[in-house]
Coordinates of C-alpha atoms and ligand atoms in Angstrom, one line a residue:
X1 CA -75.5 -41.1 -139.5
X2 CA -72.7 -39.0 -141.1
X3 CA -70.5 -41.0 -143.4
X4 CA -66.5 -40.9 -144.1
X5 CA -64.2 -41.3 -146.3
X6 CA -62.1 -44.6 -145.3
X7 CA -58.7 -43.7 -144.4
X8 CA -55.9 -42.8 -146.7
X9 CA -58.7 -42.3 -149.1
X10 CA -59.3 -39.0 -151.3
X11 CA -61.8 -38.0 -152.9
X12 CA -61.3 -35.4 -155.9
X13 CA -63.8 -33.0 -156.6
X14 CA -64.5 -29.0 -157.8
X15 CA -61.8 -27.5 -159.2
X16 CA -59.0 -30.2 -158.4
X17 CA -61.3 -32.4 -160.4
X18 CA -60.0 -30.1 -163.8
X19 CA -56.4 -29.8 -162.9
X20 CA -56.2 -33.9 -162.7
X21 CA -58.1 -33.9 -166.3
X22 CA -55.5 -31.3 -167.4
X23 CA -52.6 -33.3 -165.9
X24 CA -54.0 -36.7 -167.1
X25 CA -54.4 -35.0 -171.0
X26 CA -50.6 -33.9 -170.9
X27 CA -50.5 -37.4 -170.2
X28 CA -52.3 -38.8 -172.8
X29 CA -50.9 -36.4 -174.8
X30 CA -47.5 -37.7 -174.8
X31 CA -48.1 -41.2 -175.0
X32 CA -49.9 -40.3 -178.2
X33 CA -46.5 -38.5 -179.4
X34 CA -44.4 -41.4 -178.5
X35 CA -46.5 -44.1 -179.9
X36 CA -47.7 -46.0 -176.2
X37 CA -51.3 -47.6 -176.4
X38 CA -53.9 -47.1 -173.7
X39 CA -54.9 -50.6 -171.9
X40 CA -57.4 -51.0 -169.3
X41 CA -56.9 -53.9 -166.9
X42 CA -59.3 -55.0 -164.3
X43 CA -59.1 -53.2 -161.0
X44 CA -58.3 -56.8 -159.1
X45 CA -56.6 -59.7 -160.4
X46 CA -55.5 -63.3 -159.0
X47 CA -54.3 -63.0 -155.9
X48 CA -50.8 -65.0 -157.8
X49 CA -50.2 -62.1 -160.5
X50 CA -49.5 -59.8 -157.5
X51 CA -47.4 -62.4 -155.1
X52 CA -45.5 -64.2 -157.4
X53 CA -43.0 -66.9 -155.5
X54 CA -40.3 -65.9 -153.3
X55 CA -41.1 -62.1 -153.3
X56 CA -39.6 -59.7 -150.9
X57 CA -41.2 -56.6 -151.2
X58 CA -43.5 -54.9 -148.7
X59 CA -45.9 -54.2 -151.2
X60 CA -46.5 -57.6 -151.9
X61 CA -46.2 -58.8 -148.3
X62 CA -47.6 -56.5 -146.4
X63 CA -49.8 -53.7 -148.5
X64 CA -52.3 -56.0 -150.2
X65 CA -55.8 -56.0 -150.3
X66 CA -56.8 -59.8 -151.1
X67 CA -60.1 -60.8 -150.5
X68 CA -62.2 -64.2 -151.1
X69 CA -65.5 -64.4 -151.7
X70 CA -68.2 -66.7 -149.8
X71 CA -68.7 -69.8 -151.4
X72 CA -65.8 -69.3 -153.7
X73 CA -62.0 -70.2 -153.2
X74 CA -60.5 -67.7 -155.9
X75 CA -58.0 -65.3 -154.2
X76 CA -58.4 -61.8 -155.4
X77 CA -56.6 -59.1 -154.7
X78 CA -57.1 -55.0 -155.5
X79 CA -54.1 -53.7 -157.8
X80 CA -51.6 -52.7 -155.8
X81 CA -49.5 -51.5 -159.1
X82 CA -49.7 -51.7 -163.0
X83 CA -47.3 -53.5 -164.1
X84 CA -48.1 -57.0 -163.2
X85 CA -52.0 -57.0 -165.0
X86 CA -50.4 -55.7 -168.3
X87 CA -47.7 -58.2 -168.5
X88 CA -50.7 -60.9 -167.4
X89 CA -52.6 -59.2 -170.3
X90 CA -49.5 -59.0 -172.6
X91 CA -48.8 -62.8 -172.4
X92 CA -52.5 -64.0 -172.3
X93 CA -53.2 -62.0 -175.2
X94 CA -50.1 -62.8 -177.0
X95 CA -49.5 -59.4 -177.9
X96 CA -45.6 -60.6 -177.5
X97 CA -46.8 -62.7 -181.1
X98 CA -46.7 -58.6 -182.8
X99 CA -44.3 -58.3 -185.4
X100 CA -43.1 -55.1 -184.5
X101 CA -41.9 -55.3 -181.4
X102 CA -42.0 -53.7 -178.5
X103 CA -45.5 -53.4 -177.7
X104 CA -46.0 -49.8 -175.7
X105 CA -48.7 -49.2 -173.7
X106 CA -49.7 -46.9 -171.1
X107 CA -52.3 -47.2 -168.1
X108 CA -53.7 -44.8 -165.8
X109 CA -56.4 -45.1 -162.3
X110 CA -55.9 -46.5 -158.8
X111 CA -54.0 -48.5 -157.1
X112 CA -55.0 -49.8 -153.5
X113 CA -52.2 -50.9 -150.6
X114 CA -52.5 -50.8 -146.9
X115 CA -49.9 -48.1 -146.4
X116 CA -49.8 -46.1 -143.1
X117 CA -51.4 -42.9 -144.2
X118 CA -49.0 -39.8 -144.4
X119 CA -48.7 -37.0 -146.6
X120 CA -47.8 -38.2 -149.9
X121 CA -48.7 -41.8 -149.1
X122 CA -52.3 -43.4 -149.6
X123 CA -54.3 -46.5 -149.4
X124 CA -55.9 -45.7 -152.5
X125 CA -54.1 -43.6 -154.8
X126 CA -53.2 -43.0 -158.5
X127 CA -50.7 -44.1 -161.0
X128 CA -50.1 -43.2 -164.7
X129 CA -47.5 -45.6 -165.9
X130 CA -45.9 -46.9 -169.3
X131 CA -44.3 -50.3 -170.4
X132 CA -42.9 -51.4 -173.4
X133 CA -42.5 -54.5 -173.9
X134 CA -40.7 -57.0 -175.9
X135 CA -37.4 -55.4 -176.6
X136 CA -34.4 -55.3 -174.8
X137 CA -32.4 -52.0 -176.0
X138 CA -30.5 -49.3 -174.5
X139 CA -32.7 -47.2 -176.4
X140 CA -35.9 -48.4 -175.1
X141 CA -34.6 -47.4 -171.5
X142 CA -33.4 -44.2 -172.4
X143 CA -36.7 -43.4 -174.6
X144 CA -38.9 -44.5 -171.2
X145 CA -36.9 -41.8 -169.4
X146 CA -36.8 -39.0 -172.0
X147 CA -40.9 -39.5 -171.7
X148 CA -40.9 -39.5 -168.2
X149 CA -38.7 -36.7 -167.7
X150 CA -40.3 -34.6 -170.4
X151 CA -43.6 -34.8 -169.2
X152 CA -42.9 -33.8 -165.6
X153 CA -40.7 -31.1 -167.0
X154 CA -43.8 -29.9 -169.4
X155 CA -46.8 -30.1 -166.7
X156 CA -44.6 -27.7 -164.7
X157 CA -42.5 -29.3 -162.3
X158 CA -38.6 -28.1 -162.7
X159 CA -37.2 -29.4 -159.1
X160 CA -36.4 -32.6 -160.1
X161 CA -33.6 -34.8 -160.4
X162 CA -33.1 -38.3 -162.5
X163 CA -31.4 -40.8 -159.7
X164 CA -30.4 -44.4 -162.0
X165 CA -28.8 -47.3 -161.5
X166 CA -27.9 -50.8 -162.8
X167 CA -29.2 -53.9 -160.8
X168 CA -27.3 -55.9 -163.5
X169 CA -27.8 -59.3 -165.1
X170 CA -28.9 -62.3 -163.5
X171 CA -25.2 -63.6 -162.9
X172 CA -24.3 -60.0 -161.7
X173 CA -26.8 -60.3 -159.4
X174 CA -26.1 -63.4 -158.3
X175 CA -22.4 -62.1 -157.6
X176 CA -24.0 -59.2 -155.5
X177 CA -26.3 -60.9 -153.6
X178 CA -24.0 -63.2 -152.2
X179 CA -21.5 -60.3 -151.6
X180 CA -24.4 -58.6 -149.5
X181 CA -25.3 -61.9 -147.5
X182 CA -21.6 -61.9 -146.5
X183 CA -21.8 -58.5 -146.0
X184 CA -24.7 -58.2 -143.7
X185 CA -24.1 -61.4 -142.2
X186 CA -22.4 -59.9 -138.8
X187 CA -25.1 -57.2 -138.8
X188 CA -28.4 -58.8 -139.1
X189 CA -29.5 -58.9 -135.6
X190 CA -29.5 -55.3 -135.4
X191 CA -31.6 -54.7 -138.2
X192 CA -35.4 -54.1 -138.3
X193 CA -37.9 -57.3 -138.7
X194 CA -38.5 -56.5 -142.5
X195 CA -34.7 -56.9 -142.8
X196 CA -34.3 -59.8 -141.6
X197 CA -36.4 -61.2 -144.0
X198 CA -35.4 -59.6 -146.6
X199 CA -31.8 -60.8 -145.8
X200 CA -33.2 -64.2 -146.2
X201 CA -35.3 -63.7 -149.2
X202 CA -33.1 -60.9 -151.4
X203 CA -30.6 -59.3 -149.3
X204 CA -30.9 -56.2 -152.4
X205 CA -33.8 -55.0 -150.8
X206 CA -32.4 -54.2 -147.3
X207 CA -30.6 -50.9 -148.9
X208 CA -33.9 -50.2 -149.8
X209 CA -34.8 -49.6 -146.3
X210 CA -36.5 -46.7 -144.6
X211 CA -36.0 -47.6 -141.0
X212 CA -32.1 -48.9 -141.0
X213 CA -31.5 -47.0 -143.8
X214 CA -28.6 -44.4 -141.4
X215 CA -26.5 -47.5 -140.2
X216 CA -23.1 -47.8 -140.4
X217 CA -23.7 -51.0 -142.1
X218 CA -26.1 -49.2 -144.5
X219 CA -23.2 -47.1 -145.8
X220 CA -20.2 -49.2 -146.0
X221 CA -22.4 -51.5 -147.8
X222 CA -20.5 -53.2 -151.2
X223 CA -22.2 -51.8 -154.2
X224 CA -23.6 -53.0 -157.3
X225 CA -21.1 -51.5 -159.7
X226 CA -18.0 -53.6 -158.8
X227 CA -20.3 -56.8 -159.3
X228 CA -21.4 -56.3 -163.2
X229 CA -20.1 -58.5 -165.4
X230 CA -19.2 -56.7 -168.9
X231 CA -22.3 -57.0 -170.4
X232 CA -24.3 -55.1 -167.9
X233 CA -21.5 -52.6 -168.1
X234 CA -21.7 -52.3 -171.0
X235 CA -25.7 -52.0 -171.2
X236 CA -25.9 -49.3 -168.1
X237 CA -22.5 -47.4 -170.1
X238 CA -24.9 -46.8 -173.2
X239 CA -27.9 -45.5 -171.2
X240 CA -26.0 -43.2 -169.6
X241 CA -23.9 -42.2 -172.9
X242 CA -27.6 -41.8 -174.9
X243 CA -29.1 -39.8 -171.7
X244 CA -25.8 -37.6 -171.9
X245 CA -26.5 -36.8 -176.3
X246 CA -30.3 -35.6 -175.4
X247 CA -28.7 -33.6 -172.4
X248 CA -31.0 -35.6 -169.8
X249 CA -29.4 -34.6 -166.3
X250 CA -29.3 -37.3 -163.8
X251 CA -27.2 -39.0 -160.6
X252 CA -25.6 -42.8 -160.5
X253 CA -27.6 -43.4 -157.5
X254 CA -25.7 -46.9 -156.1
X255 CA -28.1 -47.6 -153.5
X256 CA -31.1 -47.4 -155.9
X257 CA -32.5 -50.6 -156.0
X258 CA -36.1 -50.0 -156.3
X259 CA -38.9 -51.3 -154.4
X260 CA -39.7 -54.4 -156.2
X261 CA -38.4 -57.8 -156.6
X262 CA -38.2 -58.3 -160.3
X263 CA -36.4 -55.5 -161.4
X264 CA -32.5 -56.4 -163.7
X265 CA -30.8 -53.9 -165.6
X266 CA -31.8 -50.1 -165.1
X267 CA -33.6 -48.7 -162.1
X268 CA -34.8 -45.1 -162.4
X269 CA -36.8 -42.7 -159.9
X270 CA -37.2 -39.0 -160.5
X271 CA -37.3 -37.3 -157.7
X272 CA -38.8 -33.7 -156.3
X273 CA -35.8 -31.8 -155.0
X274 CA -38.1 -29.3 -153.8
X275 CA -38.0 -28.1 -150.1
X276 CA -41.3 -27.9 -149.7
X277 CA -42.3 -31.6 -150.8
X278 CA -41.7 -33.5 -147.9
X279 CA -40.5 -37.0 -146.9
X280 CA -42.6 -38.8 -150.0
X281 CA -40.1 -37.3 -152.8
X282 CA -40.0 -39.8 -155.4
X283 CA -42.9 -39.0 -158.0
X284 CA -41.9 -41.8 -160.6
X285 CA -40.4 -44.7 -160.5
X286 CA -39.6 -47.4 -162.7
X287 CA -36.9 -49.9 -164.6
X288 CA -36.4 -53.1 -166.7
X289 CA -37.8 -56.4 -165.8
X290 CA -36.2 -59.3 -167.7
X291 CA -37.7 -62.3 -165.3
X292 CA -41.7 -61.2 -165.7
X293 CA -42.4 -62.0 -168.9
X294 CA -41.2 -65.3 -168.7
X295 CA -42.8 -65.8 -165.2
X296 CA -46.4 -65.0 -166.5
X297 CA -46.1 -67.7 -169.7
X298 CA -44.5 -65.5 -172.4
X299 CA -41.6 -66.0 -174.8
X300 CA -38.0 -66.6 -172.4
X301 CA -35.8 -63.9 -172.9
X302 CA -38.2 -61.6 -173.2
X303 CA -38.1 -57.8 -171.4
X304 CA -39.3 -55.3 -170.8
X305 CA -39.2 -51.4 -169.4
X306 CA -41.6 -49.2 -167.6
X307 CA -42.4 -46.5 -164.8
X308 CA -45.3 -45.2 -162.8
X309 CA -45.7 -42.3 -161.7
X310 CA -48.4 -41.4 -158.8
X311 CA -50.6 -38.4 -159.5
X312 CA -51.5 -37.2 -156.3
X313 CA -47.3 -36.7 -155.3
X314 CA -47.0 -35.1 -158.7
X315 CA -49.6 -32.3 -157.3
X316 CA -47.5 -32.4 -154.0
X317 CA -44.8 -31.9 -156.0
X318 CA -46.2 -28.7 -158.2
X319 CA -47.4 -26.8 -154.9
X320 CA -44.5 -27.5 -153.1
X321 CA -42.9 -25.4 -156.3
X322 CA -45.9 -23.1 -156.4
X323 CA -46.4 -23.9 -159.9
X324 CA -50.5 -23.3 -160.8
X325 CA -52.1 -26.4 -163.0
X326 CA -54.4 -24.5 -165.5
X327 CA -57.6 -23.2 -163.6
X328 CA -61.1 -23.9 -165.2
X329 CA -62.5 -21.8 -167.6
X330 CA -65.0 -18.8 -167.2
X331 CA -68.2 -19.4 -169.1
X332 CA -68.8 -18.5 -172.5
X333 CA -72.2 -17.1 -171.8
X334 CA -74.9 -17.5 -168.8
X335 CA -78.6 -17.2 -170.3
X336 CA -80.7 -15.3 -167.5
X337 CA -84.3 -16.0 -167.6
X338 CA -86.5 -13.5 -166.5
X339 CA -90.2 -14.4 -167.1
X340 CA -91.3 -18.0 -166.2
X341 CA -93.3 -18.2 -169.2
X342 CA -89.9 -18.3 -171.4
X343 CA -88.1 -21.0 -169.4
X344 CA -88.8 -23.3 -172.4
X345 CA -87.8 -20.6 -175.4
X346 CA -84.3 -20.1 -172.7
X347 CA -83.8 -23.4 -172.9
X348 CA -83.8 -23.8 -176.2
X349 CA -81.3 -20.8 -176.4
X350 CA -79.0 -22.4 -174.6
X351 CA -79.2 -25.6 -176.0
X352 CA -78.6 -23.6 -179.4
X353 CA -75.4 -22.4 -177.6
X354 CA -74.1 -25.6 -177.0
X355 CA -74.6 -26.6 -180.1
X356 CA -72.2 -24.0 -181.6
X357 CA -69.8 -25.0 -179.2
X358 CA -70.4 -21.9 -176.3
X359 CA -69.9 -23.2 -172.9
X360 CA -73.1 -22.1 -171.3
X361 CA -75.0 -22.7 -168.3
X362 CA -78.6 -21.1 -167.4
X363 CA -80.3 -20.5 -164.3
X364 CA -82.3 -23.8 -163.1
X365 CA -83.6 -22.3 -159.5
X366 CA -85.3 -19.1 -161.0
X367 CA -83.9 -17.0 -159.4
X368 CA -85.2 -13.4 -159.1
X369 CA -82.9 -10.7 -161.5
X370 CA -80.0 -10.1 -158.3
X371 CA -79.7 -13.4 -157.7
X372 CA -79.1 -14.6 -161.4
X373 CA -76.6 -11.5 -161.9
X374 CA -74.9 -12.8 -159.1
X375 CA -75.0 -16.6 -160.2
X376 CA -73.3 -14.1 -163.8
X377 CA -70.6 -12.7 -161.8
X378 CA -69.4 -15.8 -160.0
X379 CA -69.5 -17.8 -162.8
X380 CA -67.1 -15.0 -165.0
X381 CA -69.1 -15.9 -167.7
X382 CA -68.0 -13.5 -170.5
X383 CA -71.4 -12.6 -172.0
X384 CA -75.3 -12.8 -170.3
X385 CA -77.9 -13.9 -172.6
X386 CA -81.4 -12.4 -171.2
X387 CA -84.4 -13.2 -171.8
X388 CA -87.8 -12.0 -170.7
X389 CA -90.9 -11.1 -171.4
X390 CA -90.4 -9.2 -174.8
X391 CA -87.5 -11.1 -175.6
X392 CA -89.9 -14.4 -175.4
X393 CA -92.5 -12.7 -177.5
X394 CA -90.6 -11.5 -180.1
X395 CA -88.3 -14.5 -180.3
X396 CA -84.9 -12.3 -179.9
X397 CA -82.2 -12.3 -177.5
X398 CA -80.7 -9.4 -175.1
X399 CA -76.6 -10.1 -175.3
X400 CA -75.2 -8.0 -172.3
X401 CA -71.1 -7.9 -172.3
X402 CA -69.9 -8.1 -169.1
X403 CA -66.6 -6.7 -169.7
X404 CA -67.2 -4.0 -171.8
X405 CA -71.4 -3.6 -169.9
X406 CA -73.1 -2.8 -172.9
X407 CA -75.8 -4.8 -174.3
X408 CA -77.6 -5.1 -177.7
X409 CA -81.0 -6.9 -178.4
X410 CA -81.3 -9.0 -181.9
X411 CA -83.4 -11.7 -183.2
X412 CA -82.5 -15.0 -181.8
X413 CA -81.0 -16.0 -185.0
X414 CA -78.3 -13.3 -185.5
X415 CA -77.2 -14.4 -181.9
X416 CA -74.4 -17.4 -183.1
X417 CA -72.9 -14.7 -185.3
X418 CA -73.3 -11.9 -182.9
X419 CA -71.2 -14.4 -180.4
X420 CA -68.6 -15.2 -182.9
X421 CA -68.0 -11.6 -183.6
X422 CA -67.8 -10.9 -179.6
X423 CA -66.0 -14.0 -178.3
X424 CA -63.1 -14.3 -180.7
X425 CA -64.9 -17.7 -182.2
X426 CA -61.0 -18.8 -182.1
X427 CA -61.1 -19.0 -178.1
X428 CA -64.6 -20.4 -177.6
X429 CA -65.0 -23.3 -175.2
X430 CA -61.0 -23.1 -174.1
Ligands
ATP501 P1 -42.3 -45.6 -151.9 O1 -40.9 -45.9 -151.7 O2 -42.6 -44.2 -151.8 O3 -43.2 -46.5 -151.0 P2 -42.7 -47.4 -154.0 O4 -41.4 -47.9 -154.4 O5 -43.6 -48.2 -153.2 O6 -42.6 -46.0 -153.4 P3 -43.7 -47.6 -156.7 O7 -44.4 -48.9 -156.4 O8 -42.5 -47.6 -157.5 O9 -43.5 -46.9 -155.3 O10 -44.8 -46.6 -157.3 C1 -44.4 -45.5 -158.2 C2 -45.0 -44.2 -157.7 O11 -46.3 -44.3 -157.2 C3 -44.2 -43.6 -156.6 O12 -43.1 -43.0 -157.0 C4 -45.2 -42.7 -156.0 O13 -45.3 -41.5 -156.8 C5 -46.5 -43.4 -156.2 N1 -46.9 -44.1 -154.9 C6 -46.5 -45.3 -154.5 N2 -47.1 -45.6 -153.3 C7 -47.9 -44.6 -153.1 C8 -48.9 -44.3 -152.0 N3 -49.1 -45.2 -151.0 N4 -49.6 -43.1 -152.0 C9 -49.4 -42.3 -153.0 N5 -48.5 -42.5 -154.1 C10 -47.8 -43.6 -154.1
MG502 MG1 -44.1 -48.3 -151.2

């Protein structure tokens, strides 16, 4: 019986395999730099952290992966996103209780929703994401963005475009929504299922809409910005006054109102602008939450600000541009063993490499001379180690440069410095 893959599924392997370590160390690397936290939630949650009451987003309503065991009643349900377990884990942990305030964390790994399977969309996929939590700041926002923005434009990418907007206050929302219901009102019949629904549950979310998204109605729409009151003009006015002093280009996107339900305030997505990438162009995504906090237990008031971004569009992204992700390494060294009697003594040798930090490998099928030299060539390893017969009796080493194709024999312990004065010790293991 021959096994698959489920669908929208991927499995990374080989080469890719290095490119996502690279790409997840950039990361990392960042997040160190601006002071976010690693956390680890669990890869399902109850069912309720995910569909919280009266939510309107496909995600939630149509996406999920909830499951119940036998003999058990507990709804579960496989992350569908980040944000919701950290703010679970925030409150239950009362990390909100920190006197330094906010809290920034980071989280990376997948993320499961019954999506129809396209390029750029998957039912398993995976998100790195920030949130920081606890402050509500102009300067939080803006710092979230500056990290987002700066890491896409360091790993490579340099097609991409900021789109923001303001979803307001809850009274500015308020204001909106009903100006949508009336809005919409004459239209609804014509719009898709989902729509309807979401003119019932928040009418916001119908501008989110991929199907209906080239009505009339779509585009004569009221917007958000004549509905702020003066305190989420005045908020959304500073973001886009602190993004202008770091020279952070971006759009005032009006119809940005972001996949999910609990989003207030700013609403970001950056965006590939590349020709090449396709229908799935947004590569991160993210804004403030003031509700969510609250909702899971924690202090009222509290907010907070994050984005995700999903790994497998940011490598769409970077072919579509043609920009390379660093390529593995060649070798340090490949120790050839020539004489079956000196497996053991090669063995050593090349656990001695190791040691000294030399990336090595050694031949494990012994392999007759050809087929080792070969196993040499493909692997680009910079020097061959051999060792036979005499070089097993007399405890020494054969070096052979492969660039330069000379070779020297020494006693096994002059190899290490040997190496160092061959493979610039500066560059070893890179
Ligand atoms: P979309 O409008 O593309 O469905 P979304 O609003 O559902 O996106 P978010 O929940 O904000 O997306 O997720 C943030 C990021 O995660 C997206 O910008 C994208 O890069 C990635 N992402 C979301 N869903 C998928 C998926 N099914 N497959 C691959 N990546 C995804
Ligand atoms: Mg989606």
């Amino acid at each position: 019986m021959a096994y698959q893959i489920p669908r929208g599924c991927q499995d990374v392997y080989g080469e890719q395999s290095y490119k996502w370590q690279q790409l997840e160390k950039t990361f990392r690397d960042f997040c160190y730099l601006y002071n976010y936290d690693e956390i680890r939630t669990p890869i399902f949650e109850h069912t309720n952290v995910f569909k919280r009451e009266n939510d309107s987003s496909d995600m939630v309503n149509k996406e999920m992966y909830t499951f119940t065991l036998a003999n058990s009643s507990t709804s579960l349900t496989l992350r569908p996103e980040g944000t919701a377990g950290v703010i679970r884990s925030f409150v239950e942990n009362k990390m909100f209780a920190n006197p330094d305030l906010p809290v920034k964390l980071y989280y990376m790994g997948p993320m499961h929703r019954h999506e129809r399977p396209q390029k750029g969309r998957l039912r398993i996929f995976n998100q790195f994401g920030v949130e920081c939590l606890g402050n509500k700041s102009p300067y939080t926002d803006v710092e979230a963005i500056v990290l987002g923005y700066s890491i896409l434009k360091t790993i490579g990418l340099n097609d991409i475009k900021v789109c923001i907007n303001t979803l307001g206050d809850d009274e500015s929302r308020a204001n909106y929504r009903q100006a949508l219901k009336e809005h919409f009102a004459p239209y609804v019949e014509d719009l898709c299922g989902d729509c309807k629904r979401r003119y019932e549950q928040n009418p916001l979310r119908i501008l989110d809409c991929k199907v209906d998204h080239d009505k009339e109605c779509m585009k004569n729409a009221p917007s958000m910005k004549d509905y702020l009151n003066d305190a989420s003009k005045e908020y959304f006015d500073t973001v886009l006054k602190l993004l202008d002093v770091l020279e952070i280009p971006y759009v005032v996107d009006d119809n940005l109102v972001r996949g999910l339900d609990y989003y207030t305030h700013t609403v970001f997505e950056i965006v590939s602008t590349s020709k090449d990438m396709g229908a799935q162009s947004t590569v991160l995504a993210g804004g403030r939450y003031d509700g969510l906090i609250p909702y899971f237990g924690g202090p009222e008031g509290m907010s907070g600000i994050g984005w995700a971004l999903g790994i497998e569009r940011i490598i769409l992204a970077l072919e579509a541009e043609g920009v390379t992700i660093a390529e593995k390494p060649a070798l340090d060294a490949y120790v050839m063993c020539l004489d079956n009697d000196a497996r053991t003594y090669a063995f050593e040798v090349l656990t001695q490499l190791r040691a000294y930090g030399y990336r090595s490998e050694m031949d494990m099928q012994q392999r007759g001379f050809k087929g080792q030299f070969k196993a040499v060539d493909r692997s680009k390893a910079k020097v061959a180690i051999i060792i036979g017969k005499n070089e097993f009796e007399s405890k020494s080493v054969t070096i052979k440069n492969i660039v330069e194709k000379t070779q020297e024999t020494m006693p096994v312990d002059s190899m290490i410095d040997a190496l160092d004065a061959l493979l610039n010790a500066d560059c070893k293991g890179e």
